[in-house]
Short mmCIF file of C-alpha atoms and ligand atoms in Angstrom, two decimals:
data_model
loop_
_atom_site.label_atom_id
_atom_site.label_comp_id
_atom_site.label_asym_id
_atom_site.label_seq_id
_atom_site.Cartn_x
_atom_site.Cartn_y
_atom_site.Cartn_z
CA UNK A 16 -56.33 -59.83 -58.54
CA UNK A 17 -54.92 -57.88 -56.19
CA UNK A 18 -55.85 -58.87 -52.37
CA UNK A 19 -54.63 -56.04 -50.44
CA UNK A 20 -57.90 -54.64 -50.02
CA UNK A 21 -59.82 -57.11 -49.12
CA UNK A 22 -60.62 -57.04 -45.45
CA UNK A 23 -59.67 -60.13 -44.14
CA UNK A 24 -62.22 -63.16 -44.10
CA UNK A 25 -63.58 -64.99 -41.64
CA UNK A 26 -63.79 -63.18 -38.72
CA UNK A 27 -63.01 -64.46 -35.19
CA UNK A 28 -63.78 -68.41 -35.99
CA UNK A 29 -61.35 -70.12 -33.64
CA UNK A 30 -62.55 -69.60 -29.49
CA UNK A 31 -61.88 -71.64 -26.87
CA UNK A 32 -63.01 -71.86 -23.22
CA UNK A 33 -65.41 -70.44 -20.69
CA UNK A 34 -64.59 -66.94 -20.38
CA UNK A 35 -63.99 -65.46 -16.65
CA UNK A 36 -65.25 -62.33 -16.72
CA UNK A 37 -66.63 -59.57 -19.29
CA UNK A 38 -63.48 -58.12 -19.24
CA UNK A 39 -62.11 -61.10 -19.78
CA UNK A 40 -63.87 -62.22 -22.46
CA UNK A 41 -63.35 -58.50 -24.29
CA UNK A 42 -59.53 -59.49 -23.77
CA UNK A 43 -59.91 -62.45 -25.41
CA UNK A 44 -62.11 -61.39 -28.14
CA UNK A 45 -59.17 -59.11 -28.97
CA UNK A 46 -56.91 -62.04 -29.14
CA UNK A 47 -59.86 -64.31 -30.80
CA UNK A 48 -60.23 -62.69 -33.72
CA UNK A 49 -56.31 -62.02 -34.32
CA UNK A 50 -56.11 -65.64 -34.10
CA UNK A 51 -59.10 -66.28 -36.23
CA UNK A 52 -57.57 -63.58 -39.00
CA UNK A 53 -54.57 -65.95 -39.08
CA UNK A 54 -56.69 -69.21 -39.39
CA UNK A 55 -59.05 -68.20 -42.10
CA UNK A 56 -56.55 -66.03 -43.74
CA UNK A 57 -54.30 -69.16 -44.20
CA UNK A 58 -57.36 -71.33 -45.09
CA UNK A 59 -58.21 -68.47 -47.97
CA UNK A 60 -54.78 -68.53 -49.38
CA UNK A 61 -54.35 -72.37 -49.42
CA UNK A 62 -58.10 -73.26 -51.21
CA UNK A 63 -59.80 -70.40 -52.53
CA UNK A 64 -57.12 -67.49 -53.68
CA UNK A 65 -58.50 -64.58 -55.74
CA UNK A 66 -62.19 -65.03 -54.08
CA UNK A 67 -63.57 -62.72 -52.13
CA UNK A 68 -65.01 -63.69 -49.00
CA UNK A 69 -65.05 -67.53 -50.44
CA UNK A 70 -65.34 -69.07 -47.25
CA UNK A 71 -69.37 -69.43 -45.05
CA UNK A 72 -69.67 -68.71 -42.28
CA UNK A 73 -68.20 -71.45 -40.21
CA UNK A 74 -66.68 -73.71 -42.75
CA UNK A 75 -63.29 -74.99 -41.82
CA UNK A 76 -63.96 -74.00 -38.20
CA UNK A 77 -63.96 -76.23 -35.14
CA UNK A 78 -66.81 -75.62 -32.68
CA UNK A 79 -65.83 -75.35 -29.09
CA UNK A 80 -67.11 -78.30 -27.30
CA UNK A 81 -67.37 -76.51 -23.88
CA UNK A 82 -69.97 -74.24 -26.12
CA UNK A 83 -72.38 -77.35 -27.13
CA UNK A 84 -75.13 -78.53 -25.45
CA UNK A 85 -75.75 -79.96 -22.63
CA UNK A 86 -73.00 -77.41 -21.67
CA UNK A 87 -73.93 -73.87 -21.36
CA UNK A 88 -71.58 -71.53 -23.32
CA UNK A 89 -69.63 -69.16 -21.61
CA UNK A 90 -71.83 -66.21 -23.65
CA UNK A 91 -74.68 -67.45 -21.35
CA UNK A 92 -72.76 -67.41 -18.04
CA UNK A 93 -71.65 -63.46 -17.59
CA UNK A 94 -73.72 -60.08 -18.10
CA UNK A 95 -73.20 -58.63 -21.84
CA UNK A 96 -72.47 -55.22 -22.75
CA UNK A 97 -75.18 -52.26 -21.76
CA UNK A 98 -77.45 -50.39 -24.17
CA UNK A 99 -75.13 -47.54 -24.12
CA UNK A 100 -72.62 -49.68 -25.44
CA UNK A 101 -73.41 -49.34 -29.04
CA UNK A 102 -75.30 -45.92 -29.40
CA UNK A 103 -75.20 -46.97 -33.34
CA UNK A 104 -75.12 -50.17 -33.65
CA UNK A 105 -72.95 -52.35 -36.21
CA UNK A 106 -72.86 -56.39 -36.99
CA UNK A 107 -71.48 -58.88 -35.37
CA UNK A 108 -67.53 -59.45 -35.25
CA UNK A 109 -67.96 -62.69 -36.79
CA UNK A 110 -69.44 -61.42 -40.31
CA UNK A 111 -66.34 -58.71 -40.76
CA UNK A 112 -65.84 -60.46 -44.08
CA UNK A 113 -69.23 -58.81 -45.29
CA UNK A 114 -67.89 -55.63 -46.50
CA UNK A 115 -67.49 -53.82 -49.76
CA UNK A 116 -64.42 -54.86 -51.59
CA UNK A 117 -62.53 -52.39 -54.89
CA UNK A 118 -60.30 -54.24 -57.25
CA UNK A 119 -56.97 -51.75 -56.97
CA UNK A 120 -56.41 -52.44 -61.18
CA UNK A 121 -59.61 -51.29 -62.29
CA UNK A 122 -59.12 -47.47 -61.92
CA UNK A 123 -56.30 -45.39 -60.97
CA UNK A 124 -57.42 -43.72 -57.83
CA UNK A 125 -59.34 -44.55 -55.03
CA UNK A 126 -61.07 -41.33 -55.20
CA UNK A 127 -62.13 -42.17 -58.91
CA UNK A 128 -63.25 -45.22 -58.55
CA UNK A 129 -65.88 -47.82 -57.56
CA UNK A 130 -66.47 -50.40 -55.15
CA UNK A 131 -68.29 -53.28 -55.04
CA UNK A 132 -71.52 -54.57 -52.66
CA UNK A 133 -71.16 -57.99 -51.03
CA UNK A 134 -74.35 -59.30 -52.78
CA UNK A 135 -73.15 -63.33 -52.19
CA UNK A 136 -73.53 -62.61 -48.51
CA UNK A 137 -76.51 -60.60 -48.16
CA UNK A 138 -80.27 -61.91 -48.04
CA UNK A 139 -83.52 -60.38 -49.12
CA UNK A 140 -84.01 -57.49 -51.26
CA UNK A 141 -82.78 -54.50 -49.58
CA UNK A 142 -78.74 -53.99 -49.17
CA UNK A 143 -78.14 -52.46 -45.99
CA UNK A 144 -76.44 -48.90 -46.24
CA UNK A 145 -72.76 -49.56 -45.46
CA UNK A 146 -73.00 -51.88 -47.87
CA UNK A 147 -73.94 -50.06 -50.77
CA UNK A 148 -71.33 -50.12 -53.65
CA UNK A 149 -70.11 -47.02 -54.36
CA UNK A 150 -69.19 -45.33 -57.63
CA UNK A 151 -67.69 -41.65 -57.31
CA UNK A 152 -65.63 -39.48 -60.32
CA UNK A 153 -64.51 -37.11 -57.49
CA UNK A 154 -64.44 -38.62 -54.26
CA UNK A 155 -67.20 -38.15 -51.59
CA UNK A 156 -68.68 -34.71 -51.21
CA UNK A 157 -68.76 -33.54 -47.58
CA UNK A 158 -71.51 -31.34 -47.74
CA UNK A 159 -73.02 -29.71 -44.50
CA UNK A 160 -76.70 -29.65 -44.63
CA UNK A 161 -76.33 -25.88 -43.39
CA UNK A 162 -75.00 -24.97 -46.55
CA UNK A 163 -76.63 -27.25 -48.95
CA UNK A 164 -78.37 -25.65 -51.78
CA UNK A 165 -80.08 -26.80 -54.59
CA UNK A 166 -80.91 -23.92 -57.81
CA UNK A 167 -83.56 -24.49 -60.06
CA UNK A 168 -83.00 -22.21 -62.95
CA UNK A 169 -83.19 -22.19 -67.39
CA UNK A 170 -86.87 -21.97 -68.68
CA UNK A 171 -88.70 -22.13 -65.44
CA UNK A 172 -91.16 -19.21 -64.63
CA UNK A 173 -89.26 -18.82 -61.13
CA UNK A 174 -86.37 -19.38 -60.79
CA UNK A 175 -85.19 -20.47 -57.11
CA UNK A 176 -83.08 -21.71 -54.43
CA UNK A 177 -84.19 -24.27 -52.36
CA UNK A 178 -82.66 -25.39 -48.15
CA UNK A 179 -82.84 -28.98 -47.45
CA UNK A 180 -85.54 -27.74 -44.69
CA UNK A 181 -87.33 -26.58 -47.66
CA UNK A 182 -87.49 -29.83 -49.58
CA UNK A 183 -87.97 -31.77 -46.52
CA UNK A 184 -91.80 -29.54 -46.06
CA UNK A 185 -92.77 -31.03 -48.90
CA UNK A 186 -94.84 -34.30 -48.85
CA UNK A 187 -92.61 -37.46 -49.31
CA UNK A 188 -93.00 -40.94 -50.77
CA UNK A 189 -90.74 -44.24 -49.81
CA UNK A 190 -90.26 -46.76 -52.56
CA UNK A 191 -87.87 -49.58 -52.85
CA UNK A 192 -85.66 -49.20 -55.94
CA UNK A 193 -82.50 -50.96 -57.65
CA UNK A 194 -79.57 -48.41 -58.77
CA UNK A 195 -77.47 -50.35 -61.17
CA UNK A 196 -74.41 -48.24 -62.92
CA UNK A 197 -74.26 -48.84 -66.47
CA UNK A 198 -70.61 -50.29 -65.91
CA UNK A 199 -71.78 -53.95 -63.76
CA UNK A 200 -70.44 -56.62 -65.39
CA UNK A 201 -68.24 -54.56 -67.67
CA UNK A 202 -65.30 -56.18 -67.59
CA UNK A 203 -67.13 -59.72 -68.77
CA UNK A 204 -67.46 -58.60 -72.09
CA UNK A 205 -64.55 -60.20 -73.79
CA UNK A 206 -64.34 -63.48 -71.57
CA UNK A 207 -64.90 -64.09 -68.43
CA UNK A 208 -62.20 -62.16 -65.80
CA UNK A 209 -63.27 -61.49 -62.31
CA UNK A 210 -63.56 -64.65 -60.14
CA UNK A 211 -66.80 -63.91 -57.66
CA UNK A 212 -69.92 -62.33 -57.83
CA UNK A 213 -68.78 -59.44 -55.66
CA UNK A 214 -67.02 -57.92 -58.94
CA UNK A 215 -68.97 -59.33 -61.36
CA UNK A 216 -72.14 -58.18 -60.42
CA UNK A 217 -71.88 -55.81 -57.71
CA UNK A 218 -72.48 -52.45 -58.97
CA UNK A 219 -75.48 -52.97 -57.71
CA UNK A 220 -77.53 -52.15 -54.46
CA UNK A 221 -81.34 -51.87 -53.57
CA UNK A 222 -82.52 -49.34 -50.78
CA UNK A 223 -85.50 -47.53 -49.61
CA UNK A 224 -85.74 -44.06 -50.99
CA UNK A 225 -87.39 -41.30 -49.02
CA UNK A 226 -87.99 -37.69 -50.99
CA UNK A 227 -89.68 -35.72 -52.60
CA UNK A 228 -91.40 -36.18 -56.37
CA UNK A 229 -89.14 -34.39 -58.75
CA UNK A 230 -92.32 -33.52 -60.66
CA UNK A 231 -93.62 -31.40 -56.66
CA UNK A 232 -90.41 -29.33 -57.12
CA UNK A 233 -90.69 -28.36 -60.55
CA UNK A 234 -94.13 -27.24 -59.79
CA UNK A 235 -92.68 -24.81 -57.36
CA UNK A 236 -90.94 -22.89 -60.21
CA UNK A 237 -93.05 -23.49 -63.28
CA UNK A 238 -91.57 -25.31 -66.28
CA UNK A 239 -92.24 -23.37 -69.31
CA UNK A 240 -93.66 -25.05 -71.97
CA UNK A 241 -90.51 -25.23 -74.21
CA UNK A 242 -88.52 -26.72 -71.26
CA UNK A 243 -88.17 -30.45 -72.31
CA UNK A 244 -85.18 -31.16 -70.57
CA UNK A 245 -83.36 -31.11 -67.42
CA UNK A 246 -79.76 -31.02 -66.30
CA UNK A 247 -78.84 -32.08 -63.32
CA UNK A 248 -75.58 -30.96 -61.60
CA UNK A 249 -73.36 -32.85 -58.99
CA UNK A 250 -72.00 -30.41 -56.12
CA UNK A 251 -69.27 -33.03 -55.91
CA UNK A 252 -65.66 -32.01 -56.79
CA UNK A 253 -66.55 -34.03 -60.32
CA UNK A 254 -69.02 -31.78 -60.38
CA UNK A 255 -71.07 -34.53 -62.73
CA UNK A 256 -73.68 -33.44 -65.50
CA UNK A 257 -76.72 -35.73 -66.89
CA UNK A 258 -79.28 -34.62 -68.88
CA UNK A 259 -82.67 -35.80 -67.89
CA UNK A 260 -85.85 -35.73 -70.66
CA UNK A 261 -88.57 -33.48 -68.69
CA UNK A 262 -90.86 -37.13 -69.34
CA UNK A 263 -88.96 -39.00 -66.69
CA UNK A 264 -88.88 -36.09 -64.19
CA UNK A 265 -92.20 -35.62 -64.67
CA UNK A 266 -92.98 -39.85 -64.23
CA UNK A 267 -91.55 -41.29 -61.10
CA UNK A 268 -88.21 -39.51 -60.16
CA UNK A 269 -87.44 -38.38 -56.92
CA UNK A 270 -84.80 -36.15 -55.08
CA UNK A 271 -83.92 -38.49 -52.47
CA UNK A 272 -82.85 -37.56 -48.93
CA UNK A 273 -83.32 -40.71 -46.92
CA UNK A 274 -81.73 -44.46 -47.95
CA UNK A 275 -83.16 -47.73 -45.69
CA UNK A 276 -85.08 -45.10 -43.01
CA UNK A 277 -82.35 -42.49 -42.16
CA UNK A 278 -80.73 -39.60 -43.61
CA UNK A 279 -78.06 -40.67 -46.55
CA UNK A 280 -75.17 -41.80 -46.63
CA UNK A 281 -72.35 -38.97 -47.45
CA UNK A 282 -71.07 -41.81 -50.15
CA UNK A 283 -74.51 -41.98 -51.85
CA UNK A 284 -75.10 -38.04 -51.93
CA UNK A 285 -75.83 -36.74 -48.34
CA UNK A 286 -77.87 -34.80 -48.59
CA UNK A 287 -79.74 -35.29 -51.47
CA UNK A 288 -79.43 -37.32 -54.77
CA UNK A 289 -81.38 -37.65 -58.16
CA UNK A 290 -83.06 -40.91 -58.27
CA UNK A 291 -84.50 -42.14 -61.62
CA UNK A 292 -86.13 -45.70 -61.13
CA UNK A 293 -84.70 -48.35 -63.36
CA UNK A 294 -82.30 -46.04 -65.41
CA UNK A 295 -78.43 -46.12 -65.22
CA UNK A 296 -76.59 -45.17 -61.96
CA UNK A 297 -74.68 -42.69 -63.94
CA UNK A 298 -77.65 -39.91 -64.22
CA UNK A 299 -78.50 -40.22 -60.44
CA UNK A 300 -76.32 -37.30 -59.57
CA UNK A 301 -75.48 -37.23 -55.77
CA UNK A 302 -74.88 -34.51 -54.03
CA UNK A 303 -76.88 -32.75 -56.67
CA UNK A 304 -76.75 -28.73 -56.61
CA UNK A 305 -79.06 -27.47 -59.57
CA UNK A 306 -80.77 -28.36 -61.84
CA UNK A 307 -81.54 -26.63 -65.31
CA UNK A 308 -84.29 -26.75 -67.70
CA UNK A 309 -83.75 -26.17 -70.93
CA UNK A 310 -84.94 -27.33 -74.77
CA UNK A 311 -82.21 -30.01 -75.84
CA UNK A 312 -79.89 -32.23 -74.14
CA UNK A 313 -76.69 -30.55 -73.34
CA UNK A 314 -74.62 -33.68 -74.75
CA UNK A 315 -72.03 -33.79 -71.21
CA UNK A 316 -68.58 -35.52 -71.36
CA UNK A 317 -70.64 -38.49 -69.38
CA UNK A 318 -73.38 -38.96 -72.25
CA UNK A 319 -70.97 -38.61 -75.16
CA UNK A 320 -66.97 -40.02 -74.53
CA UNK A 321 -68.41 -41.65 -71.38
CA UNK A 322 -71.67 -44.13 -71.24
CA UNK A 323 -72.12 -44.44 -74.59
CA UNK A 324 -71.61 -48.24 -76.32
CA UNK A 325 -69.47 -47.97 -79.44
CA UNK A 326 -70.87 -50.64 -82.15
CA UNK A 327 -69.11 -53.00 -84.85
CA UNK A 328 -70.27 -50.11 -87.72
CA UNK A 329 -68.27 -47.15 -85.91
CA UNK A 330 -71.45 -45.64 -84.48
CA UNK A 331 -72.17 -45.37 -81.12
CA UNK A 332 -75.17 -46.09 -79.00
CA UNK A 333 -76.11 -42.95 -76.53
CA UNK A 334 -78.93 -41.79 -74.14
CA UNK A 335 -78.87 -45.82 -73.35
CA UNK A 336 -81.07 -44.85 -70.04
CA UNK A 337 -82.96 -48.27 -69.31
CA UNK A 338 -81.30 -51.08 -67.21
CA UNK A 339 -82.18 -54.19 -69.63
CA UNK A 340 -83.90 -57.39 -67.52
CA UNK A 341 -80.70 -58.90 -65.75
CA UNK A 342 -80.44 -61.61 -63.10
CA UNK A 343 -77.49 -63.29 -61.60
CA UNK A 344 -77.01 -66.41 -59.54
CA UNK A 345 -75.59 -65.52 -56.06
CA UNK A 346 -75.02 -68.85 -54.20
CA UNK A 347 -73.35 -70.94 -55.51
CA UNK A 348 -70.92 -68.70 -57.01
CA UNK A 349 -67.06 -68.33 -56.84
CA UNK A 350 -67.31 -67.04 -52.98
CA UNK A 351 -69.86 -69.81 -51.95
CA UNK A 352 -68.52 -73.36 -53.14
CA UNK A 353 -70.58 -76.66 -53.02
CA UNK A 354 -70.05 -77.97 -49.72
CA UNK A 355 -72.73 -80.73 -49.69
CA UNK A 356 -73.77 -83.14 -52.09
CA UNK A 357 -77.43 -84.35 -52.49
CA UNK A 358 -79.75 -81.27 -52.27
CA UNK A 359 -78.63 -77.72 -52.35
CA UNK A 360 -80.40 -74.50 -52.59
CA UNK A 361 -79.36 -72.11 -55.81
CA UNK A 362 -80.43 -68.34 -54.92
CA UNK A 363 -79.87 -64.91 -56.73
CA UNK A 364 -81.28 -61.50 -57.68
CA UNK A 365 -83.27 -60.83 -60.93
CA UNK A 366 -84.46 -57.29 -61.79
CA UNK A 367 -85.60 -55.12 -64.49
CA UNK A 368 -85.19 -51.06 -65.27
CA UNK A 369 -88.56 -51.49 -67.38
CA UNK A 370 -90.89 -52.61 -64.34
CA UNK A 371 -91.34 -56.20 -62.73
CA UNK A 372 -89.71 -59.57 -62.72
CA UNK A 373 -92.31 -62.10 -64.44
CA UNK A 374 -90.44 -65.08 -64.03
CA UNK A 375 -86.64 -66.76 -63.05
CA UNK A 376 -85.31 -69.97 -64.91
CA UNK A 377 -82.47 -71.65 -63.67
CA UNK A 378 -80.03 -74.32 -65.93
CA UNK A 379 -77.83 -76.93 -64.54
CA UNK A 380 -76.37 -77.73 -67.91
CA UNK A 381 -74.86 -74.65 -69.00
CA UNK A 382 -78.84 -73.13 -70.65
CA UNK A 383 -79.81 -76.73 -72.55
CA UNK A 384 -82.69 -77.22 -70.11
CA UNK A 385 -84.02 -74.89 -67.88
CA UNK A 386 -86.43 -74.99 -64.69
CA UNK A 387 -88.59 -72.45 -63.24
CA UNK A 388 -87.37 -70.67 -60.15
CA UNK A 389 -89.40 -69.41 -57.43
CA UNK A 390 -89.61 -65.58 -56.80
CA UNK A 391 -89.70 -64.36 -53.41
CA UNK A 392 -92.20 -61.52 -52.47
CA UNK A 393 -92.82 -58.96 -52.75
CA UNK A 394 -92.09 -58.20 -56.89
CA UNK A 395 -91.98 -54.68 -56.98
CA UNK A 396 -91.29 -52.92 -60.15
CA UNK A 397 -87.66 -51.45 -60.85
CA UNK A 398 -86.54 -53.38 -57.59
CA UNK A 399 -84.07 -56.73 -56.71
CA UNK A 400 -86.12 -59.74 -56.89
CA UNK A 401 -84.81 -62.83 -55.21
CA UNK A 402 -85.32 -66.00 -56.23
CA UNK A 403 -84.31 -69.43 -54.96
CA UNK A 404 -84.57 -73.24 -56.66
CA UNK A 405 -83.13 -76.33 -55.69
CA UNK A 406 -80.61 -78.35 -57.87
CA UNK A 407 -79.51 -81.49 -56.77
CA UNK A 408 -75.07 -82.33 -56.99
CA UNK A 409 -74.18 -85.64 -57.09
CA UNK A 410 -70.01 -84.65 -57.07
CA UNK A 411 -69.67 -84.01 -61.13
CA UNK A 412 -69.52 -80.59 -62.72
CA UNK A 413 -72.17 -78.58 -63.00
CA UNK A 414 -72.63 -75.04 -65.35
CA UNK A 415 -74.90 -73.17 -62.92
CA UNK A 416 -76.92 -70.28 -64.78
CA UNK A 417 -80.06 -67.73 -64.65
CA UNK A 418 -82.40 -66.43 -67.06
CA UNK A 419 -84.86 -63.72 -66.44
CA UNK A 420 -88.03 -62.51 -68.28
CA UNK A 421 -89.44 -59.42 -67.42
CA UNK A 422 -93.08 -58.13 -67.37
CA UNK A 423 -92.63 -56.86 -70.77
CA UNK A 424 -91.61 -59.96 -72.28
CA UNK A 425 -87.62 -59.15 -72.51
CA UNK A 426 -85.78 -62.30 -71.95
CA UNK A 427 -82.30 -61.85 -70.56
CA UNK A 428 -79.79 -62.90 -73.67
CA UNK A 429 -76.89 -65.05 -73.77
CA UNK A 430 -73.49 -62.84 -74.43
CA UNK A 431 -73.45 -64.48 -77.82
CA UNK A 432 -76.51 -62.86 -78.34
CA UNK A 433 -75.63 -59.82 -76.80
CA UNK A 434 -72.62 -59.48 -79.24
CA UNK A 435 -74.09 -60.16 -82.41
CA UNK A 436 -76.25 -56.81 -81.93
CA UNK A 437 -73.76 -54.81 -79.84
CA UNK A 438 -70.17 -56.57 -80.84
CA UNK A 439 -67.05 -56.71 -78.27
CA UNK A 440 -66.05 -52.76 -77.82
CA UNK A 441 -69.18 -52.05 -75.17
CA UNK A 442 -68.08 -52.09 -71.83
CA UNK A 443 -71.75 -50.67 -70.43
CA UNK A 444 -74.86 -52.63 -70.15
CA UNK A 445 -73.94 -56.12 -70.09
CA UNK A 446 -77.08 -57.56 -68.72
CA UNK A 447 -76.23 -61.22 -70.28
CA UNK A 448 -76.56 -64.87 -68.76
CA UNK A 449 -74.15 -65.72 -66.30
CA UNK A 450 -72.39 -69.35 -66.13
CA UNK A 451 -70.52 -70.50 -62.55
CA UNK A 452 -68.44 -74.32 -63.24
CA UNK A 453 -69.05 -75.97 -60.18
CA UNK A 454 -65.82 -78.35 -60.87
CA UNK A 455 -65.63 -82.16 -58.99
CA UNK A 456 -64.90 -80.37 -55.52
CA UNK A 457 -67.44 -77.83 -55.11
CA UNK A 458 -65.31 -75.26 -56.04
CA UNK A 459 -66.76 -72.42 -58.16
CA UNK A 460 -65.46 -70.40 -61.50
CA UNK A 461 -66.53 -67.60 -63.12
CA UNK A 462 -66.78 -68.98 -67.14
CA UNK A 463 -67.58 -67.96 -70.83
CA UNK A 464 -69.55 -70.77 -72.89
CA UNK A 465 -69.37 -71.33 -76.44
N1 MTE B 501 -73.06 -38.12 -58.88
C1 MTE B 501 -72.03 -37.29 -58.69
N2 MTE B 501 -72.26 -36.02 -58.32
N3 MTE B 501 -70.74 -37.70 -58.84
C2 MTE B 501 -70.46 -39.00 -59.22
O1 MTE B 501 -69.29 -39.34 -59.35
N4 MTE B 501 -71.37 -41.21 -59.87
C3 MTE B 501 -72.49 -41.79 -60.60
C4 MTE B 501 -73.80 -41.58 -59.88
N5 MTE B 501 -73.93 -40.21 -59.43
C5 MTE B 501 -71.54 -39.90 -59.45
C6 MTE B 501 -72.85 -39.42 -59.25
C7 MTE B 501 -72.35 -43.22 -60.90
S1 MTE B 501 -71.38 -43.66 -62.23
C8 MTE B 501 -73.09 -44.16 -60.24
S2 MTE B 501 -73.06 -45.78 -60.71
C9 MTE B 501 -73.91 -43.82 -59.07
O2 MTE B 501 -73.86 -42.42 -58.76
C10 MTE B 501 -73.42 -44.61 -57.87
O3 MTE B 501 -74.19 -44.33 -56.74
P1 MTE B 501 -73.72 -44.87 -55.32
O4 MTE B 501 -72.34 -44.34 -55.05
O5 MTE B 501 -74.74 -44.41 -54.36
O6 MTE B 501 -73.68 -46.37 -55.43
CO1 CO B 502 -71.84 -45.80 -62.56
#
């Protein structure tokens, strides 16, 4: 894998001394954290190559002892920075390895291409904006809200064109949802490839949506009765087209304006995106600039060549909308070795495009016996669910793996089962059972049973 994109790891780890002033200690935070980059970038390349972010925190580092009680750290002896210091604020120094990460092989250009959310370094449900993966065909949009339009035309009594003041009149709802694209964990089909959980799994991210009920728009211009389906249309220089059945508008999709409390993100569709709970990324078009209603599908280049699973038999699989029940362990995992031995905590993320998580079961043995996990509230439908369990390492190797059951039943499968019914050409929807080695050190791998 290629490392030149990955920010460097570990932050600012290696500080000495009482620091004089604020100046001073500005001055030396400069220097800190070039030192630090040297220190855990050497650590990185000597232990853990190819992982992203492999490290914790402060593993490896030395603390300070002029920092440790019953001294009292320089940070407690001068006046910190003012609150117009950080109009908008952004985290601490120390967690710069908690970023979004692309792997430069996977696609050609940066502007078509994807990146990948830090999900082994992030806790609770909800991935903070700037670290949402992002997956564009074009490049981001940069669309000024002054000229932002959206066109609702085809068999609609009214036809019209609506101003982002317009939509944001209408009443609003906020609901936690998952967006998955179709493409997470799509180069694991063959065997396993990608050595940490950033690029296995994370073309994923879970936000709070704010907009308006698709179904409160289309009331503005009348769907005729023959309009059964929509196309949506990206105002993005890919200029992406989904077709959407009218059901699903109509049930609980929104056009989204606001991610996590403010306005999106220009990556994610500033301002406004489809969202379609529980279906794949793919169809929620960002930066989305009409939409049409018409009788049929209109069978786009990204529901027929693209998004579509070609089978064993020749045929393809197509209109593949749901995200099947999927869960993934997140620590341990290639980026977050065993450091301890005794009792350690296993946690992940478990969700479902078909409503909520019923239960997590974690194996230790590569899936002979499994244990229940606990779920963490809340267990909202179409949403990240974390779980956590503990599993006990007494220094020998371990295969570390999750299985989810949603509320309809659905038990995540094992890729052998996966394959039997879907063979080795997919590259979309691999939603099966994960295994991490945990080898004699701690260390973790990314590895196909069977
Ligand atoms: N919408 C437009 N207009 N253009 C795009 O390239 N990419 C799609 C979808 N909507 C895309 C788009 C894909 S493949 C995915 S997975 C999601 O947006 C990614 O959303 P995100 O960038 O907010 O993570
Ligand atoms: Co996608």
């Amino acid at each position: 894998m290629d490392r030149s994109n990955e920010a460097p790891d570990g932050g600012a780890r290696a500080r000495t001394g009482a620091q004089p002033s604020s100046t001073g200690r500005r001055a030396f935070l400069k220097t800190g954290l070039k030192t630090g980059l040297g220190v855990a970038g050497a650590a990185v390349a000597g232990g853990m190559a190819g992982r992203a972010g492999a490290t914790p925190m402060t593993a490896g580092a030395e603390a300070d002892p002029a920092t440790l009680p019953p001294n009292v750290p320089w940070w407690n002896q001068y006046l910190g920075d003012g609150v117009a210091a950080h109009p908008y604020g952004s985290p601490s120094p120390y967690e710069a390895h908690v970023v979004r990460r692309n792997v430069e092989w996977l696609t050609a250009t940066t502007e078509s291409s994807v990146n990948f959310t830090p999900i082994q370094d992030l806790y609770g449900f909800v991935t903070p904006n700037g670290l949402c993966f992002e997956r564009h065909h074009g490049g981001t949009a940069e669309v000024n809200p002054v000229d932002f339009r959206l066109m609702i035309n085809g068999l609609v009594d009214t036809p019209k064109v609506f101003t982002i003041e317009d939509i944001l009149r209408f009443p609003s709802v906020s609901r936690f949802h998952f967006l998955e694209c179709a493409a997470n964990t799509g180069m694991e089909w063959r065997g396993a490839q990608l050595n940490g959980v950033q690029y296995t799994h994370g073309m994923i991210h879970c936000v709070q949506y704010t907009g308006v009920p698709l179904r409160v728009i289309l009331d503005q211009v009348g769907v005729k009765p023959n309009g059964t389906w929509l196309m949506a249309e990206g105002g993005d220089s890919a200029g992406m087209h989904r077709s959407v059945p009218i059901e699903k508008a109509l049930d609980d999709a929104i056009l989204a304006y606001a991610m996590n409390g403010e306005m999106l993100r220009p990556e994610n569709g500033y301002p406004l995106r489809l969202v379609l709970p529980g279906w794949e990324g793919n169809m929620w078009v960002k930066w989305i600039r009409r939409i049409e209603v018409g009788d049929k599908p209109w069978h786009t280049r990204e529901e027929t060549s693209k998004y579509t699973d070609l089978l064993e038999n020749g045929k393809a699989r197509f209109f593949t909308w749901e995200m099947d029940a999927k869960s993934v362990i997140t620590g341990p995992c290639p980026e977050k070795p065993v450091l301890h031995k005794g009792i350690n905590q296993i946690k992940g993320l478990a969700w479902s495009g078909r409503g909520r998580i019923k239960e997590v079961h974690v194996s230790t043995d590569g899936g002979r016996n499994w244990m229940q996990a606990r779920l963490a509230d809340p267990v909202l439908p179409k949403c990240l669910t974390c779980f956590n369990a503990e599993f006990e390492w007494n220094g020998e190797e371990v295969l570390l793996q999750s299985r989810t059951v949603d509320e309809t039943g659905y038990v995540q499968p094992t890729m052998q089962a996966l394959q039997e019914v879907r063979g080795v050409n997919s590259i979309y929807h691999n939603n099966s059972i994960q295994t991490w080695l945990v080898n004699k050190t701690g260390e973790v791998e990314n590895v196909r049973l069977g």
